[in-house]
Tab-separated table of C-alpha atoms in Angstrom:
chain	number	residue	atom	x	y	z
A	183	UNK	CA	52.662	-112.687	43.701
A	184	UNK	CA	51.734	-114.677	46.875
A	185	UNK	CA	48.548	-116.916	46.527
A	186	UNK	CA	45.612	-116.090	48.655
A	187	UNK	CA	45.884	-117.641	52.146
A	188	UNK	CA	43.566	-120.326	53.064
A	189	UNK	CA	43.535	-119.343	56.768
A	190	UNK	CA	40.937	-116.600	56.693
A	191	UNK	CA	39.011	-116.808	59.934
A	192	UNK	CA	40.557	-120.127	60.894
A	193	UNK	CA	41.528	-121.088	64.447
A	194	UNK	CA	44.950	-120.673	66.102
A	195	UNK	CA	44.755	-124.260	67.228
A	196	UNK	CA	44.512	-124.368	70.902
A	197	UNK	CA	46.171	-127.115	72.983
A	198	UNK	CA	44.204	-130.187	74.057
A	199	UNK	CA	42.129	-129.710	77.274
A	200	UNK	CA	44.128	-130.153	80.477
A	201	UNK	CA	47.598	-129.408	78.976
A	202	UNK	CA	49.839	-127.592	81.408
A	203	UNK	CA	51.939	-124.727	80.077
A	204	UNK	CA	52.761	-121.247	81.586
A	205	UNK	CA	52.158	-119.672	78.221
A	206	UNK	CA	48.937	-121.567	77.485
A	207	UNK	CA	47.531	-120.561	80.856
A	208	UNK	CA	47.477	-117.053	79.884
A	209	UNK	CA	45.363	-117.297	76.861
A	210	UNK	CA	41.955	-115.968	77.313
A	211	UNK	CA	38.671	-117.469	76.394
A	212	UNK	CA	37.650	-117.724	72.631
A	213	UNK	CA	36.195	-114.760	71.173
A	214	UNK	CA	33.805	-114.816	68.329
A	215	UNK	CA	34.721	-112.615	65.354
A	216	UNK	CA	32.653	-111.621	62.344
A	217	UNK	CA	33.948	-111.900	58.857
A	218	UNK	CA	33.628	-108.097	58.470
A	219	UNK	CA	35.657	-107.556	61.892
A	220	UNK	CA	38.269	-109.825	60.563
A	221	UNK	CA	38.597	-107.823	57.410
A	222	UNK	CA	38.621	-104.506	59.183
A	223	UNK	CA	41.282	-105.695	61.657
A	224	UNK	CA	43.428	-106.603	58.856
A	225	UNK	CA	43.619	-103.149	57.419
A	226	UNK	CA	44.306	-101.808	60.880
A	227	UNK	CA	46.902	-104.265	61.926
A	228	UNK	CA	49.845	-102.914	60.048
A	229	UNK	CA	49.854	-99.670	62.127
A	230	UNK	CA	49.449	-101.515	65.416
A	231	UNK	CA	52.319	-101.233	68.010
A	232	UNK	CA	53.253	-104.235	69.989
A	233	UNK	CA	55.114	-102.321	72.442
A	234	UNK	CA	53.696	-102.551	75.840
A	235	UNK	CA	51.122	-105.388	74.967
A	236	UNK	CA	51.429	-108.666	77.280
A	237	UNK	CA	51.519	-111.811	75.769
A	238	UNK	CA	48.195	-112.620	76.832
A	239	UNK	CA	46.371	-110.318	74.293
A	240	UNK	CA	46.666	-112.968	71.640
A	241	UNK	CA	43.472	-113.103	69.599
A	242	UNK	CA	41.271	-116.278	69.652
A	243	UNK	CA	39.364	-117.144	66.689
A	244	UNK	CA	36.432	-119.610	66.855
A	245	UNK	CA	38.089	-122.833	67.525
A	246	UNK	CA	37.697	-126.320	66.085
A	247	UNK	CA	38.991	-129.398	67.970
A	248	UNK	CA	42.677	-130.188	66.633
A	249	UNK	CA	43.094	-133.783	65.273
A	250	UNK	CA	45.708	-135.644	67.302
A	251	UNK	CA	48.054	-132.675	67.530
A	252	UNK	CA	50.043	-131.641	70.483
A	253	UNK	CA	51.883	-128.274	70.906
A	254	UNK	CA	55.666	-128.652	70.292
A	255	UNK	CA	55.192	-131.576	67.679
A	256	UNK	CA	56.751	-131.172	64.302
A	257	UNK	CA	54.670	-133.470	62.238
A	258	UNK	CA	52.287	-132.318	59.688
A	259	UNK	CA	48.725	-131.742	60.823
A	260	UNK	CA	46.291	-134.682	59.915
A	261	UNK	CA	43.655	-132.439	58.412
A	262	UNK	CA	42.909	-132.131	54.731
A	263	UNK	CA	45.644	-130.932	52.451
A	264	UNK	CA	44.918	-127.419	51.007
A	265	UNK	CA	47.120	-127.886	47.909
A	266	UNK	CA	44.164	-129.432	46.001
A	267	UNK	CA	41.630	-127.073	47.035
A	268	UNK	CA	40.083	-125.238	44.174
A	269	UNK	CA	40.194	-121.310	44.514
A	270	UNK	CA	36.773	-119.451	43.602
A	271	UNK	CA	38.394	-116.477	42.005
A	272	UNK	CA	35.100	-114.876	41.497
A	273	UNK	CA	34.338	-114.517	45.165
A	274	UNK	CA	36.900	-111.899	45.985
A	275	UNK	CA	36.886	-110.168	49.525
A	276	UNK	CA	38.401	-106.826	50.229
A	277	UNK	CA	41.318	-108.953	51.976
A	278	UNK	CA	41.710	-110.693	48.503
A	279	UNK	CA	41.817	-107.245	46.708
A	280	UNK	CA	44.529	-106.041	49.215
A	281	UNK	CA	46.586	-109.036	48.479
A	282	UNK	CA	46.235	-108.340	44.716
A	283	UNK	CA	47.395	-104.724	45.457
A	284	UNK	CA	50.312	-106.082	47.497
A	285	UNK	CA	51.573	-108.316	44.570
A	286	UNK	CA	50.797	-105.981	41.665
A	287	UNK	CA	53.910	-105.688	39.151
A	288	UNK	CA	53.357	-102.009	39.153
A	289	UNK	CA	53.912	-101.504	42.804
A	290	UNK	CA	57.617	-101.633	44.191
A	291	UNK	CA	57.615	-103.551	47.399
A	292	UNK	CA	60.483	-104.438	49.630
A	293	UNK	CA	62.637	-101.835	51.296
A	294	UNK	CA	59.725	-99.188	51.837
A	295	UNK	CA	57.512	-102.032	52.975
A	296	UNK	CA	60.160	-102.865	55.660
A	297	UNK	CA	59.527	-99.518	57.314
A	298	UNK	CA	56.066	-99.111	56.443
A	299	UNK	CA	54.919	-102.517	58.197
A	300	UNK	CA	56.852	-101.927	61.302
A	301	UNK	CA	56.601	-99.555	64.392
A	302	UNK	CA	59.189	-97.346	62.670
A	303	UNK	CA	56.602	-96.285	60.139
A	304	UNK	CA	55.457	-93.550	62.473
A	305	UNK	CA	58.818	-91.824	62.621
A	306	UNK	CA	58.115	-89.868	59.321
A	307	UNK	CA	54.639	-88.920	60.328
A	308	UNK	CA	55.256	-88.302	64.115
A	309	UNK	CA	59.142	-87.482	64.576
A	310	UNK	CA	60.228	-88.756	67.964
A	311	UNK	CA	63.592	-88.593	69.921
A	312	UNK	CA	65.773	-91.578	70.392
A	313	UNK	CA	67.466	-92.247	73.705
A	314	UNK	CA	70.047	-89.758	74.869
A	315	UNK	CA	72.786	-88.931	72.541
A	316	UNK	CA	70.783	-89.846	69.362
A	317	UNK	CA	69.457	-87.126	66.988
A	318	UNK	CA	65.737	-86.779	66.177
A	319	UNK	CA	64.127	-88.903	63.624
A	320	UNK	CA	63.919	-87.462	60.067
A	321	UNK	CA	61.016	-86.234	58.276
A	322	UNK	CA	60.726	-86.612	54.503
A	323	UNK	CA	61.658	-82.989	53.976
A	324	UNK	CA	64.726	-82.998	56.047
A	325	UNK	CA	68.143	-83.755	54.193
A	326	UNK	CA	69.546	-87.340	54.684
A	327	UNK	CA	72.067	-87.757	57.335
A	328	UNK	CA	75.814	-88.107	56.636
A	329	UNK	CA	76.132	-91.128	58.812
A	330	UNK	CA	77.948	-94.106	57.724
A	331	UNK	CA	75.105	-96.617	57.559
A	332	UNK	CA	72.545	-96.630	54.746
A	333	UNK	CA	68.910	-95.883	55.700
A	334	UNK	CA	66.406	-98.826	55.627
A	335	UNK	CA	64.150	-96.986	53.021
A	336	UNK	CA	64.415	-95.019	49.985
A	337	UNK	CA	67.179	-94.671	47.539
A	338	UNK	CA	70.417	-96.016	49.549
A	339	UNK	CA	70.828	-99.326	48.260
A	340	UNK	CA	71.459	-102.404	50.538
A	341	UNK	CA	74.453	-103.675	48.237
A	342	UNK	CA	77.667	-101.524	48.598
A	343	UNK	CA	78.138	-98.998	45.781
A	344	UNK	CA	80.738	-99.454	43.236
A	345	UNK	CA	82.217	-96.038	44.063
A	346	UNK	CA	82.752	-96.914	47.576
A	347	UNK	CA	85.069	-99.795	46.747
A	348	UNK	CA	88.718	-99.146	47.023
A	349	UNK	CA	90.773	-99.870	43.693
A	350	UNK	CA	92.961	-102.881	44.170
A	351	UNK	CA	96.663	-102.415	43.583
A	352	UNK	CA	97.614	-106.102	43.635
A	353	UNK	CA	96.411	-109.534	42.326
A	354	UNK	CA	95.089	-110.730	45.719
A	355	UNK	CA	93.133	-107.740	46.593
A	356	UNK	CA	91.706	-107.716	43.076
A	357	UNK	CA	90.511	-111.460	43.508
A	358	UNK	CA	88.820	-110.561	46.836
A	359	UNK	CA	87.041	-107.590	45.146
A	360	UNK	CA	86.092	-109.631	42.074
A	361	UNK	CA	84.692	-112.522	44.377
A	362	UNK	CA	82.886	-109.999	46.606
A	363	UNK	CA	81.155	-108.210	43.671
A	364	UNK	CA	79.931	-111.473	42.152
A	365	UNK	CA	78.771	-113.057	45.471
A	366	UNK	CA	77.513	-110.089	47.639
A	367	UNK	CA	73.719	-110.147	48.071
A	368	UNK	CA	71.952	-107.878	45.623
A	369	UNK	CA	69.123	-105.446	46.326
A	370	UNK	CA	66.656	-107.627	44.503
A	371	UNK	CA	67.796	-110.789	46.557
A	372	UNK	CA	67.070	-108.778	49.692
A	373	UNK	CA	63.700	-107.361	48.389
A	374	UNK	CA	62.556	-110.977	47.855
A	375	UNK	CA	63.113	-111.769	51.410
A	376	UNK	CA	61.302	-108.655	52.406
A	377	UNK	CA	58.303	-109.439	50.559
A	378	UNK	CA	58.140	-112.760	52.085
A	379	UNK	CA	58.688	-111.189	55.635
A	380	UNK	CA	55.913	-108.856	55.207
A	381	UNK	CA	53.448	-111.260	53.795
A	382	UNK	CA	54.336	-113.763	56.716
A	383	UNK	CA	53.727	-110.967	59.155
A	384	UNK	CA	50.322	-110.168	57.923
A	385	UNK	CA	49.505	-114.057	58.170
A	386	UNK	CA	51.063	-114.370	61.606
A	387	UNK	CA	49.276	-111.405	62.879
A	388	UNK	CA	45.998	-113.407	62.709
A	389	UNK	CA	47.256	-115.553	65.458
A	390	UNK	CA	49.093	-112.813	67.389
A	391	UNK	CA	47.743	-109.347	66.266
A	392	UNK	CA	50.263	-107.240	68.085
A	393	UNK	CA	53.277	-109.139	66.951
A	394	UNK	CA	56.149	-108.076	64.341
A	395	UNK	CA	58.462	-110.049	62.166
A	396	UNK	CA	61.870	-108.749	61.719
A	397	UNK	CA	64.460	-109.638	59.089
A	398	UNK	CA	67.727	-110.227	60.888
A	399	UNK	CA	71.109	-111.948	60.478
A	400	UNK	CA	73.297	-111.720	57.401
A	401	UNK	CA	70.336	-110.791	54.862
A	402	UNK	CA	70.299	-107.320	56.827
A	403	UNK	CA	73.624	-106.829	58.535
A	404	UNK	CA	75.605	-106.247	55.265
A	405	UNK	CA	77.560	-109.520	55.190
A	406	UNK	CA	74.978	-111.593	53.269
A	407	UNK	CA	75.737	-113.483	50.024
A	408	UNK	CA	73.395	-114.360	47.148
A	409	UNK	CA	73.070	-117.899	48.528
A	410	UNK	CA	72.396	-116.776	52.310
A	411	UNK	CA	69.468	-118.148	53.980
A	412	UNK	CA	67.248	-115.465	55.969
A	413	UNK	CA	66.710	-115.234	59.525
A	414	UNK	CA	63.353	-113.878	60.934
A	415	UNK	CA	62.507	-113.003	64.515
A	416	UNK	CA	58.829	-113.085	65.562
A	417	UNK	CA	58.461	-110.619	68.496
A	418	UNK	CA	55.252	-111.174	70.521
A	419	UNK	CA	55.889	-109.243	73.455
A	420	UNK	CA	58.692	-106.658	74.785
A	421	UNK	CA	59.900	-109.046	77.475
A	422	UNK	CA	61.637	-112.406	77.437
A	423	UNK	CA	59.861	-115.640	76.407
A	424	UNK	CA	60.790	-119.048	77.753
A	425	UNK	CA	62.568	-120.630	74.876
A	426	UNK	CA	62.176	-124.019	76.278
A	427	UNK	CA	58.276	-123.963	76.504
A	428	UNK	CA	56.536	-120.772	75.286
A	429	UNK	CA	58.658	-120.407	72.266
A	430	UNK	CA	58.173	-124.003	71.203
A	431	UNK	CA	54.384	-123.676	71.729
A	432	UNK	CA	54.118	-120.397	69.620
A	433	UNK	CA	56.278	-121.936	66.875
A	434	UNK	CA	54.024	-125.117	66.778
A	435	UNK	CA	50.994	-122.727	66.063
A	436	UNK	CA	52.877	-120.999	63.455
A	437	UNK	CA	53.969	-124.219	62.008
A	438	UNK	CA	50.266	-125.394	61.958
A	439	UNK	CA	49.560	-122.039	60.144
A	440	UNK	CA	52.342	-122.571	57.692
A	441	UNK	CA	50.888	-126.134	56.624
A	442	UNK	CA	48.000	-124.025	55.313
A	443	UNK	CA	49.999	-121.654	53.157
A	444	UNK	CA	50.381	-122.899	49.553
A	445	UNK	CA	53.694	-120.936	49.167
A	446	UNK	CA	55.346	-122.293	52.073
A	447	UNK	CA	56.937	-125.765	52.065
A	448	UNK	CA	58.697	-127.927	54.575
A	449	UNK	CA	57.873	-126.226	57.673
A	450	UNK	CA	59.957	-127.919	60.377
A	451	UNK	CA	60.325	-127.080	63.960
A	452	UNK	CA	63.934	-127.447	65.342
A	453	UNK	CA	64.301	-127.802	69.058
A	454	UNK	CA	67.511	-126.098	70.134
A	455	UNK	CA	68.603	-123.784	72.734
A	456	UNK	CA	66.890	-121.154	70.564
A	457	UNK	CA	64.219	-123.148	68.719
A	458	UNK	CA	63.646	-122.212	65.129
A	459	UNK	CA	61.048	-122.977	62.631
A	460	UNK	CA	62.826	-123.942	59.266
A	461	UNK	CA	60.834	-123.444	55.860
A	462	UNK	CA	61.065	-122.504	52.248
A	463	UNK	CA	59.175	-119.932	50.306
A	464	UNK	CA	58.410	-121.448	46.912
A	465	UNK	CA	58.188	-118.326	45.085
A	466	UNK	CA	61.556	-116.639	45.992
A	467	UNK	CA	63.154	-120.160	46.686
A	468	UNK	CA	64.765	-118.613	49.720
A	469	UNK	CA	65.063	-120.893	52.887
A	470	UNK	CA	63.951	-119.112	56.232
A	471	UNK	CA	64.635	-119.779	59.872
A	472	UNK	CA	62.268	-118.160	62.317
A	473	UNK	CA	62.794	-117.697	65.836
A	474	UNK	CA	60.515	-116.221	68.746
A	475	UNK	CA	61.749	-113.085	70.700
A	476	UNK	CA	65.433	-113.770	70.089
A	477	UNK	CA	65.815	-109.974	70.656
A	478	UNK	CA	69.633	-110.007	71.062
A	479	UNK	CA	69.573	-111.189	67.273
A	480	UNK	CA	67.834	-107.983	66.108
A	481	UNK	CA	70.319	-105.868	68.211
A	482	UNK	CA	73.503	-107.517	66.936
A	483	UNK	CA	72.043	-107.348	63.332
A	484	UNK	CA	72.086	-103.518	63.369
A	485	UNK	CA	75.506	-103.471	65.493
A	486	UNK	CA	77.019	-105.570	62.629
A	487	UNK	CA	75.287	-103.452	59.991
A	488	UNK	CA	77.069	-100.406	61.495
A	489	UNK	CA	80.445	-101.974	61.279
A	490	UNK	CA	79.748	-103.283	57.674
A	491	UNK	CA	79.150	-99.960	56.251
A	492	UNK	CA	81.656	-97.832	58.624
A	493	UNK	CA	84.713	-98.598	56.483
A	494	UNK	CA	84.829	-99.979	52.799
A	495	UNK	CA	87.212	-102.873	53.492
A	496	UNK	CA	84.857	-104.616	56.223
A	497	UNK	CA	82.329	-106.165	53.836
A	498	UNK	CA	84.584	-107.626	51.005
A	499	UNK	CA	87.116	-109.060	53.583
A	500	UNK	CA	84.300	-110.736	55.720
A	501	UNK	CA	82.474	-112.239	52.779
A	502	UNK	CA	85.712	-113.877	51.297
A	503	UNK	CA	86.642	-115.252	54.773
A	504	UNK	CA	83.160	-116.733	55.265
A	505	UNK	CA	83.471	-118.398	51.833
A	506	UNK	CA	87.074	-119.584	52.834
A	507	UNK	CA	85.712	-121.184	56.063
A	508	UNK	CA	82.993	-122.744	54.389
A	509	UNK	CA	85.194	-124.127	51.612
A	510	UNK	CA	87.277	-125.856	54.322
A	511	UNK	CA	84.540	-127.251	56.353
A	512	UNK	CA	84.921	-124.869	59.568
A	513	UNK	CA	81.759	-122.720	59.023
A	514	UNK	CA	79.027	-125.018	60.540
A	515	UNK	CA	78.057	-124.777	64.114
A	516	UNK	CA	75.764	-127.800	63.649
A	517	UNK	CA	78.749	-129.838	63.032
A	518	UNK	CA	80.767	-128.529	65.708
A	519	UNK	CA	82.684	-125.650	64.110
A	520	UNK	CA	82.445	-121.917	63.831
A	521	UNK	CA	79.029	-120.132	63.067
A	522	UNK	CA	79.042	-117.408	60.432
A	523	UNK	CA	78.334	-114.980	63.333
A	524	UNK	CA	81.467	-116.060	65.332
A	525	UNK	CA	83.558	-115.611	62.169
A	526	UNK	CA	82.296	-112.166	61.582
A	527	UNK	CA	82.932	-111.124	65.204
A	528	UNK	CA	86.497	-112.602	64.928
A	529	UNK	CA	87.270	-110.545	61.761
A	530	UNK	CA	85.910	-107.507	63.372
A	531	UNK	CA	88.044	-107.980	66.576
A	532	UNK	CA	90.971	-108.400	64.455
A	533	UNK	CA	90.302	-105.186	62.420
A	534	UNK	CA	89.908	-103.508	65.846
A	535	UNK	CA	92.910	-104.565	67.460
A	536	UNK	CA	95.641	-103.775	64.766
A	537	UNK	CA	98.322	-101.389	66.015
A	538	UNK	CA	96.530	-98.806	63.579
A	539	UNK	CA	92.746	-99.941	63.780
A	540	UNK	CA	90.808	-100.335	60.574
A	541	UNK	CA	87.452	-99.860	62.409
A	542	UNK	CA	86.570	-98.195	65.836
A	543	UNK	CA	84.878	-99.794	68.886
A	544	UNK	CA	81.292	-98.658	68.273
A	545	UNK	CA	79.817	-99.748	71.632
A	546	UNK	CA	82.486	-98.014	73.550
A	547	UNK	CA	82.231	-94.730	71.455
A	548	UNK	CA	78.569	-94.502	71.060
A	549	UNK	CA	77.011	-96.493	73.952
A	550	UNK	CA	73.747	-94.595	73.609
A	551	UNK	CA	73.255	-95.970	70.098
A	552	UNK	CA	73.859	-99.718	71.175
A	553	UNK	CA	71.967	-99.482	74.675
A	554	UNK	CA	71.110	-103.217	75.590
A	555	UNK	CA	67.987	-101.836	77.270
A	556	UNK	CA	66.675	-99.851	74.299
A	557	UNK	CA	63.121	-100.627	73.239
A	558	UNK	CA	63.459	-103.027	70.550
A	559	UNK	CA	61.440	-100.904	67.931
A	560	UNK	CA	63.917	-98.072	68.432
A	561	UNK	CA	66.871	-100.533	67.551
A	562	UNK	CA	66.905	-99.978	63.936
A	563	UNK	CA	67.158	-96.129	64.529
A	564	UNK	CA	69.836	-96.107	67.157
A	565	UNK	CA	72.970	-96.323	64.948
A	566	UNK	CA	71.755	-94.497	61.776
A	567	UNK	CA	73.524	-91.172	62.617
A	568	UNK	CA	76.942	-92.467	63.546
A	569	UNK	CA	79.445	-90.290	61.701
A	570	UNK	CA	81.570	-91.719	58.892
A	571	UNK	CA	85.113	-93.082	60.140
A	572	UNK	CA	88.276	-92.655	58.238
A	573	UNK	CA	91.213	-95.097	59.248
A	574	UNK	CA	94.792	-94.173	59.037
A	575	UNK	CA	95.486	-97.765	58.176
A	576	UNK	CA	95.554	-98.041	54.600
A	577	UNK	CA	96.424	-101.784	54.195
A	578	UNK	CA	95.208	-103.557	51.143
A	579	UNK	CA	92.430	-106.089	51.194
A	580	UNK	CA	95.098	-108.770	50.405
A	581	UNK	CA	97.320	-107.600	53.294
A	582	UNK	CA	94.346	-107.764	55.701
A	583	UNK	CA	93.312	-111.122	54.727
A	584	UNK	CA	97.120	-112.529	55.278
A	585	UNK	CA	97.012	-110.663	58.703
A	586	UNK	CA	93.665	-112.023	59.732
A	587	UNK	CA	94.865	-115.545	59.015
A	588	UNK	CA	98.187	-115.007	60.802
A	589	UNK	CA	96.660	-113.567	63.940
A	590	UNK	CA	94.832	-116.642	64.617
A	591	UNK	CA	97.264	-119.032	63.290
A	592	UNK	CA	100.133	-117.831	65.551
A	593	UNK	CA	99.415	-114.780	67.559
A	594	UNK	CA	95.995	-115.031	69.359
A	595	UNK	CA	96.174	-117.180	72.605
A	596	UNK	CA	93.211	-119.631	72.253
A	597	UNK	CA	93.768	-121.040	75.789
A	598	UNK	CA	93.559	-118.027	77.772
A	599	UNK	CA	91.826	-115.279	75.796
A	600	UNK	CA	88.309	-114.220	75.062
A	601	UNK	CA	87.616	-112.485	71.690
A	602	UNK	CA	85.576	-109.478	72.313
A	603	UNK	CA	84.215	-106.596	69.808
A	604	UNK	CA	82.427	-104.963	72.789
A	605	UNK	CA	85.853	-104.007	74.186
A	606	UNK	CA	87.964	-104.254	71.084
A	607	UNK	CA	90.434	-106.336	73.080
A	608	UNK	CA	91.271	-110.037	74.061
A	609	UNK	CA	90.517	-110.060	77.809
A	610	UNK	CA	91.435	-113.048	79.988
A	611	UNK	CA	89.233	-116.043	80.085
A	612	UNK	CA	87.054	-115.945	83.195
A	613	UNK	CA	86.668	-119.108	85.347
A	614	UNK	CA	82.749	-119.130	85.170
A	615	UNK	CA	81.078	-122.185	83.534
A	616	UNK	CA	80.404	-120.000	80.461
A	617	UNK	CA	84.115	-119.934	79.493
A	618	UNK	CA	85.840	-122.554	81.437
A	619	UNK	CA	87.230	-125.392	79.243
A	620	UNK	CA	85.982	-123.843	76.161
A	621	UNK	CA	88.150	-124.320	73.052
A	622	UNK	CA	87.146	-121.066	71.405
A	623	UNK	CA	85.594	-117.997	73.274
A	624	UNK	CA	83.936	-115.268	71.321
A	625	UNK	CA	81.827	-112.931	73.327
A	626	UNK	CA	78.532	-111.858	72.188
A	627	UNK	CA	78.289	-108.164	72.324
A	628	UNK	CA	74.967	-107.800	74.118
A	629	UNK	CA	74.337	-110.890	76.175
A	630	UNK	CA	78.009	-111.576	76.735
A	631	UNK	CA	77.609	-115.245	76.032
A	632	UNK	CA	80.069	-117.491	74.247
A	633	UNK	CA	79.090	-117.580	70.543
A	634	UNK	CA	81.436	-120.308	69.689
A	635	UNK	CA	80.301	-122.837	72.287
A	636	UNK	CA	79.373	-125.208	69.456
A	637	UNK	CA	83.223	-125.999	69.223
A	638	UNK	CA	83.148	-128.568	72.017
A	639	UNK	CA	85.409	-131.215	70.456
A	640	UNK	CA	89.176	-131.153	70.472
A	641	UNK	CA	89.322	-132.582	67.184
A	642	UNK	CA	87.166	-130.001	65.590
A	643	UNK	CA	89.218	-127.174	67.357
A	644	UNK	CA	92.367	-128.603	66.142
A	645	UNK	CA	91.136	-128.961	62.458
A	646	UNK	CA	90.186	-125.097	62.768
A	647	UNK	CA	93.367	-124.049	63.874
A	648	UNK	CA	95.180	-126.119	61.258
A	649	UNK	CA	93.263	-124.428	58.447
A	650	UNK	CA	94.086	-121.012	59.799
A	651	UNK	CA	97.897	-122.010	59.785
A	652	UNK	CA	97.888	-123.932	56.389
A	653	UNK	CA	96.127	-120.940	54.664
A	654	UNK	CA	98.172	-118.288	56.123
A	655	UNK	CA	101.248	-120.012	55.055
A	656	UNK	CA	100.194	-120.704	51.546
A	657	UNK	CA	98.746	-117.241	50.972
A	658	UNK	CA	101.850	-115.496	52.428
A	659	UNK	CA	103.899	-117.559	49.877
A	660	UNK	CA	101.714	-117.591	46.824
A	661	UNK	CA	99.567	-114.449	47.138
A	662	UNK	CA	97.028	-115.871	45.141
A	663	UNK	CA	93.489	-116.537	46.694
A	664	UNK	CA	92.970	-119.634	44.266
A	665	UNK	CA	95.388	-121.647	46.544
A	666	UNK	CA	93.147	-121.458	49.439
A	667	UNK	CA	89.823	-120.909	47.864
A	668	UNK	CA	88.929	-121.593	44.166
A	669	UNK	CA	87.607	-118.109	42.875
A	670	UNK	CA	85.946	-119.313	39.828
A	671	UNK	CA	83.929	-122.313	41.347
A	672	UNK	CA	82.947	-120.010	44.458
A	673	UNK	CA	81.646	-117.288	42.212
A	674	UNK	CA	79.677	-119.958	40.209
A	675	UNK	CA	78.050	-121.345	43.461
A	676	UNK	CA	77.344	-117.746	44.499
């Protein structure tokens, strides 16, 4: 499926001599590797655990001087393009054969690869115990747990099963279900993203042998749609990485590598608070955002995944609200409105704070499963045994949608309150800089920052509040989703 890489034995593009950088200073002197050593290391790297290895264990291949390139530059390299290079198919190395096996149509890739290529692969071979309060990992001979969250391997599908959906008793609820079933991310959508993630991990491990690439965000947390982009997190060490310097340097190396991969196009380095490398996989057509050591993104992915599957109404209501916000132009943090992550937290907060809650407060009830200090390779295991939850609130999807719009239109106090899923309440806005004079305050459940800080203009804030109020009034009157979101057109876009 993926063409053979052109980077076998290529250098990781060191910075120019004399360049000052705290991360660069840690790099060891170049070490010469033979072709056979490179091939053997590729077969062994998949089972290497990055846990506990410092950043300065990065392998250095025989280097050739870069041409007019500086770390952090987002312009393409000036070297020759590889797109026109003729492949000599008759000279197949063991590495090529391995790549052929990877892309063989007879082998199912995707969900099993997600676990097999991560540190969690060892859990079936060498059972271990998670942190206090979590049960031992399962072996293949043990029965599947009765927890609410699907496992990341085997038969449980990533898409919600038809039998789990409540039958709709009114038109509005049926419209929500129809839109959800048409637009939700399918198992094959996720598999395409996972295949690319696994392939990129193998490529990046030539630069950072002990690193891991994790799929995160809406692709894995249960709230993705068929058109969702994919978020990737490159973890190069357990500790933090300076996002202004080290992360930019690491991504510049990866960007340089990506220019040499024929199946990757448009790698663009975006220098933000958390810098990302944006690119497109030509084979699947998926757009990816890659960050470095944004560990909190992995933690919140599995927290949100737990909420997504703990109650059958959560995923349909959130997908429809994200589509509604996008349709009305208030779901784009890059343009000063709400990010999808903030919207999801707002919906979860509403469902938690109803007089009869629809969902529990997982961090409060199962703190050991969402410990912010938990080793990152254990995070996917943490919540898998959380028991199923049955709410006494039996409101329809239509009623919950109307209630959500009403809550933020006329009930919630934007000026004085912070939206918190971690505490399942709206607590008073602190006077610290993080919260002072912010129009919308949504607490990140792990690092407790404000996820809605992008809304920094009064005009955009007023537009967001106006959309909540107008949509609530219209939906309360008409009880027809088409009056606030064109269902057919939205389904066609997916």
